[in-house]
XYZ file of C-alpha atoms in Angstrom:
323
model
C 0.122 0.603 -0.001
C 1.528 3.388 -1.157
C 1.767 6.099 1.329
C -0.121 8.583 -1.068
C -2.730 5.664 -0.266
C -3.061 6.099 3.770
C -2.626 9.931 3.292
C -5.342 9.871 1.008
C -7.731 7.374 3.123
C -6.567 8.987 6.402
C -7.387 12.829 5.329
C -10.883 11.000 3.793
C -11.244 9.840 7.294
C -10.909 13.100 8.602
C -12.707 15.161 6.825
C -16.061 12.894 7.094
C -15.556 13.050 10.644
C -16.061 16.810 10.168
C -18.888 17.032 8.257
C -21.108 14.623 10.940
C -18.943 17.369 14.059
C -20.521 20.176 11.453
C -23.912 18.372 11.104
C -24.431 17.238 14.327
C -23.479 20.705 16.045
C -26.595 22.426 13.433
C -28.809 19.354 14.707
C -28.076 20.278 18.276
C -28.137 23.797 16.997
C -31.386 23.156 15.633
C -33.259 22.161 19.514
C -35.555 24.518 20.494
C -35.474 25.522 24.430
C -38.071 25.508 26.390
C -37.755 24.992 30.686
C -40.530 23.395 31.957
C -41.366 23.589 35.359
C -43.319 20.533 37.637
C -44.024 19.320 40.717
C -42.767 16.461 41.728
C -43.038 13.239 39.883
C -47.145 11.781 39.828
C -49.912 11.052 37.200
C -50.723 14.961 36.534
C -46.424 15.961 36.043
C -44.695 12.148 35.692
C -45.200 13.146 31.201
C -41.620 14.679 32.181
C -40.686 11.943 32.832
C -41.629 9.797 30.425
C -40.612 11.872 27.469
C -37.240 12.438 28.895
C -37.041 8.256 29.445
C -37.967 7.677 26.218
C -35.666 10.468 23.896
C -38.949 12.063 23.139
C -37.862 15.609 23.663
C -34.946 14.023 21.393
C -37.546 13.002 18.730
C -39.408 16.113 18.230
C -36.179 18.573 18.362
C -36.444 20.243 21.623
C -33.627 21.000 24.168
C -36.528 20.359 27.348
C -34.466 21.614 30.900
C -36.918 20.652 33.536
C -36.920 21.254 37.134
C -38.931 20.044 39.559
C -40.133 21.606 42.039
C -41.970 20.523 45.295
C -45.309 20.939 44.488
C -47.660 23.196 41.930
C -47.963 25.719 43.424
C -44.151 26.315 43.942
C -43.567 25.516 40.005
C -46.117 28.352 39.733
C -44.508 30.633 41.479
C -40.910 30.036 39.697
C -43.315 30.357 36.450
C -44.865 33.805 37.338
C -41.551 34.667 37.976
C -40.108 33.690 34.604
C -38.039 30.820 35.506
C -39.826 28.418 33.278
C -41.561 29.044 30.230
C -44.061 25.722 30.066
C -45.458 24.667 33.579
C -47.896 21.997 35.271
C -50.300 24.003 36.945
C -52.708 23.293 39.260
C -56.279 25.058 37.042
C -57.154 27.758 39.550
C -53.572 29.219 40.307
C -52.717 29.966 36.356
C -56.398 31.365 36.052
C -55.586 33.414 39.503
C -52.004 34.068 37.197
C -53.901 35.013 34.117
C -56.109 37.217 36.201
C -53.095 38.885 38.052
C -51.063 40.502 34.624
C -49.205 37.316 33.814
C -48.768 36.551 30.074
C -49.871 32.734 30.210
C -52.461 30.541 28.303
C -53.425 26.466 29.156
C -52.910 24.375 26.349
C -54.025 21.300 27.370
C -54.449 19.346 30.405
C -52.867 15.972 31.980
C -53.365 13.077 33.364
C -56.268 13.178 36.043
C -55.784 10.263 38.991
C -58.156 10.303 41.348
C -58.648 11.688 45.494
C -60.006 8.626 47.019
C -61.972 8.863 50.905
C -60.945 6.154 52.848
C -61.647 5.029 56.424
C -60.239 1.907 58.561
C -63.289 2.092 60.433
C -66.327 -0.224 59.945
C -68.750 1.967 61.003
C -67.954 4.035 57.856
C -69.472 2.468 54.682
C -71.020 5.507 53.018
C -70.575 8.977 52.380
C -73.452 9.610 55.195
C -71.180 7.758 58.302
C -68.854 10.695 58.118
C -71.345 13.029 59.830
C -69.503 13.095 63.435
C -66.575 12.454 62.045
C -62.927 14.119 61.705
C -61.490 13.770 58.009
C -57.235 14.389 57.503
C -56.976 16.418 54.619
C -53.522 17.835 52.869
C -54.147 21.015 52.255
C -57.429 23.503 53.206
C -59.062 24.811 50.627
C -58.077 22.362 47.843
C -59.698 20.377 44.596
C -60.457 17.706 47.044
C -61.522 19.522 50.015
C -63.928 22.071 47.645
C -64.784 18.660 46.163
C -66.247 16.790 49.302
C -67.824 19.664 51.048
C -69.918 19.609 47.291
C -70.809 16.259 47.827
C -71.510 15.725 51.423
C -73.847 18.633 50.966
C -76.058 16.349 49.068
C -75.851 14.738 52.635
C -77.296 17.479 53.976
C -73.199 17.580 55.650
C -72.219 20.809 55.679
C -68.402 21.227 56.903
C -67.315 22.924 60.630
C -71.146 22.074 61.439
C -71.640 18.562 60.890
C -67.644 17.373 60.267
C -64.445 18.937 60.437
C -60.678 19.001 59.114
C -57.730 17.863 60.523
C -54.806 19.326 58.348
C -51.545 17.037 57.932
C -48.919 16.921 55.113
C -50.347 14.006 52.287
C -47.565 11.563 53.266
C -49.339 11.374 57.260
C -52.699 10.837 55.917
C -52.887 7.384 56.142
C -51.178 7.131 59.296
C -53.345 9.187 60.409
C -56.717 7.239 60.473
C -54.789 4.236 61.641
C -54.328 5.930 64.588
C -58.171 7.149 65.394
C -56.822 11.071 65.087
C -58.703 10.896 62.293
C -62.048 8.703 61.167
C -61.474 9.121 57.254
C -58.538 10.831 55.013
C -58.645 12.390 51.301
C -55.651 12.851 49.437
C -54.127 12.340 45.841
C -51.985 9.006 44.527
C -50.399 7.509 45.248
C -51.142 7.871 48.915
C -54.403 6.286 49.544
C -53.826 3.124 47.665
C -51.062 3.226 49.345
C -53.090 2.910 52.979
C -55.638 0.571 50.517
C -52.837 -1.863 50.225
C -52.472 -0.987 54.305
C -55.764 -2.615 54.849
C -58.037 1.231 54.778
C -61.441 0.452 52.794
C -62.330 3.503 49.617
C -65.786 5.099 50.177
C -68.221 6.013 47.757
C -65.864 4.100 45.088
C -63.149 6.527 42.037
C -64.239 10.021 41.523
C -67.056 9.431 44.597
C -64.910 13.427 45.871
C -65.580 15.455 42.154
C -67.325 18.005 41.702
C -69.357 16.163 38.868
C -69.051 12.539 40.576
C -68.005 10.431 39.131
C -66.276 12.120 37.240
C -61.992 12.294 37.747
C -61.338 16.146 38.849
C -58.738 17.171 36.061
C -56.672 19.511 38.406
C -54.174 20.178 36.325
C -53.314 21.701 33.287
C -50.134 22.766 31.144
C -49.581 26.545 30.808
C -46.376 28.695 28.960
C -45.420 31.583 28.900
C -48.276 33.691 26.384
C -45.163 35.609 24.855
C -43.356 32.362 24.654
C -46.059 31.070 22.775
C -46.332 34.519 19.366
C -42.066 33.443 19.310
C -42.002 30.048 19.895
C -45.259 28.598 18.338
C -43.608 25.885 16.489
C -41.956 24.433 19.490
C -44.200 24.271 21.819
C -46.465 22.507 19.031
C -43.555 20.089 18.881
C -43.746 19.744 22.677
C -47.501 18.806 22.923
C -47.235 16.213 20.424
C -44.151 15.359 22.437
C -46.051 15.344 26.229
C -49.361 13.218 24.261
C -46.843 10.286 22.655
C -45.678 10.360 26.924
C -49.323 9.802 28.196
C -50.036 7.751 25.725
C -46.822 5.448 26.129
C -47.455 5.750 29.601
C -51.776 4.303 29.354
C -50.858 1.290 27.604
C -47.775 0.266 28.480
C -49.249 -0.221 32.844
C -45.785 -2.418 33.840
C -43.215 0.103 32.122
C -44.854 3.251 33.656
C -45.958 2.273 37.082
C -42.656 1.060 37.083
C -40.380 4.909 35.872
C -43.038 6.690 38.021
C -41.470 4.474 41.018
C -38.164 5.352 40.044
C -38.195 8.584 39.714
C -41.456 9.692 42.483
C -39.010 6.835 45.517
C -43.025 5.874 46.191
C -44.002 2.222 46.763
C -44.283 0.546 43.160
C -47.949 -1.760 44.727
C -49.302 1.767 44.978
C -48.430 3.536 42.030
C -49.813 0.184 40.036
C -53.155 0.182 41.562
C -53.796 3.779 41.490
C -52.941 3.937 37.660
C -56.623 1.490 36.942
C -58.248 5.248 37.015
C -56.021 7.491 35.272
C -57.655 8.745 32.238
C -54.381 9.355 30.576
C -55.088 12.351 27.790
C -53.557 15.565 27.562
C -57.487 16.440 26.340
C -59.532 19.744 28.384
C -62.573 18.754 28.884
C -64.228 22.421 29.227
C -67.640 21.723 30.805
C -66.149 20.408 33.781
C -63.514 23.146 34.424
C -66.535 25.503 34.079
C -67.288 23.640 37.359
C -64.716 24.237 39.274
C -63.988 27.711 38.252
C -67.609 27.724 39.311
C -66.749 26.206 42.856
C -63.673 28.193 43.018
C -65.209 31.829 42.712
C -67.906 30.009 45.490
C -65.284 29.571 48.120
C -63.188 33.039 46.820
C -60.275 30.910 45.507
C -60.843 33.357 42.316
C -61.138 37.184 42.555
C -64.085 37.337 40.017
C -65.966 35.419 37.588
C -64.395 34.269 34.123
C -66.094 35.913 31.701
C -66.421 34.566 27.992
C -64.121 36.438 26.195
C -60.897 35.824 29.273
C -61.513 31.831 28.926
C -61.423 32.213 24.927
C -57.872 34.523 25.854
C -56.262 31.985 28.468
C -57.130 28.635 27.522
C -55.348 27.710 23.251
C -56.371 24.049 23.313
C -56.190 23.775 19.335
C -52.089 23.717 18.695
C -51.716 19.544 19.327
C -54.470 19.425 15.750
C -52.334 21.711 13.974
């Protein structure tokens, strides 16, 4: 083999390496950066971890920089302060931010999980059996307490007259009920399922605690900074497509979805598996249900005023996934 031939081959390989490096550089530059804020991993925010683990952000030419905070409220605070372009947050806080002049659009829903109501006493079998009882809750007010008060009103039971609350951190609600410091508990998943696996009984079945039983409460939504949406609409469309793929995958692959969520959340896999069976895996927003929720938020003064039709048309931008 001649020295000239060897040199030519080496030169060709170097040239190819340079071309590949340039192509990779161009591809990296083409990926749009989106700063995503969520609470800790759960059914609502889990799509962020699923999309990352399955390479869906990269598939849609996105560089998603995800920050996970302790709560939805913390994620909303960070979003308002400009630390994120997209966030998964509670519906009520999103609407209130809009009322305060924050440039925000609701662009999709998230998977919806139950707020199971449970008890350990054999004397509590139905909702009406909660008269005179203490109920452990994680926050007052919350979607869970507002919905519970609504359904108990239909049993002629009023809060602070016929039943009361014991407020404790969500991970402690089961133990509070088991120790007899509360007669029943209501909490988001997978904490409720963990307690049910530990011997508690669910009262009323899935969707019993709801603004419109037995429909589950769609507490969370995906929001985007309205100015970011105006400037990067195509990137947001791709973000939603990746999120939709992640959610569809989770809905079709129970074992893997449960295992991944257990890994990232640190919660018991058995409890996550039990809660999986009632989750609605979709990014769809049920506007009729949202209007019912917003009316309830207004009733308990979580909203400063009633949203007008123009408010809703401005705030909700739900056609991006159809583009």
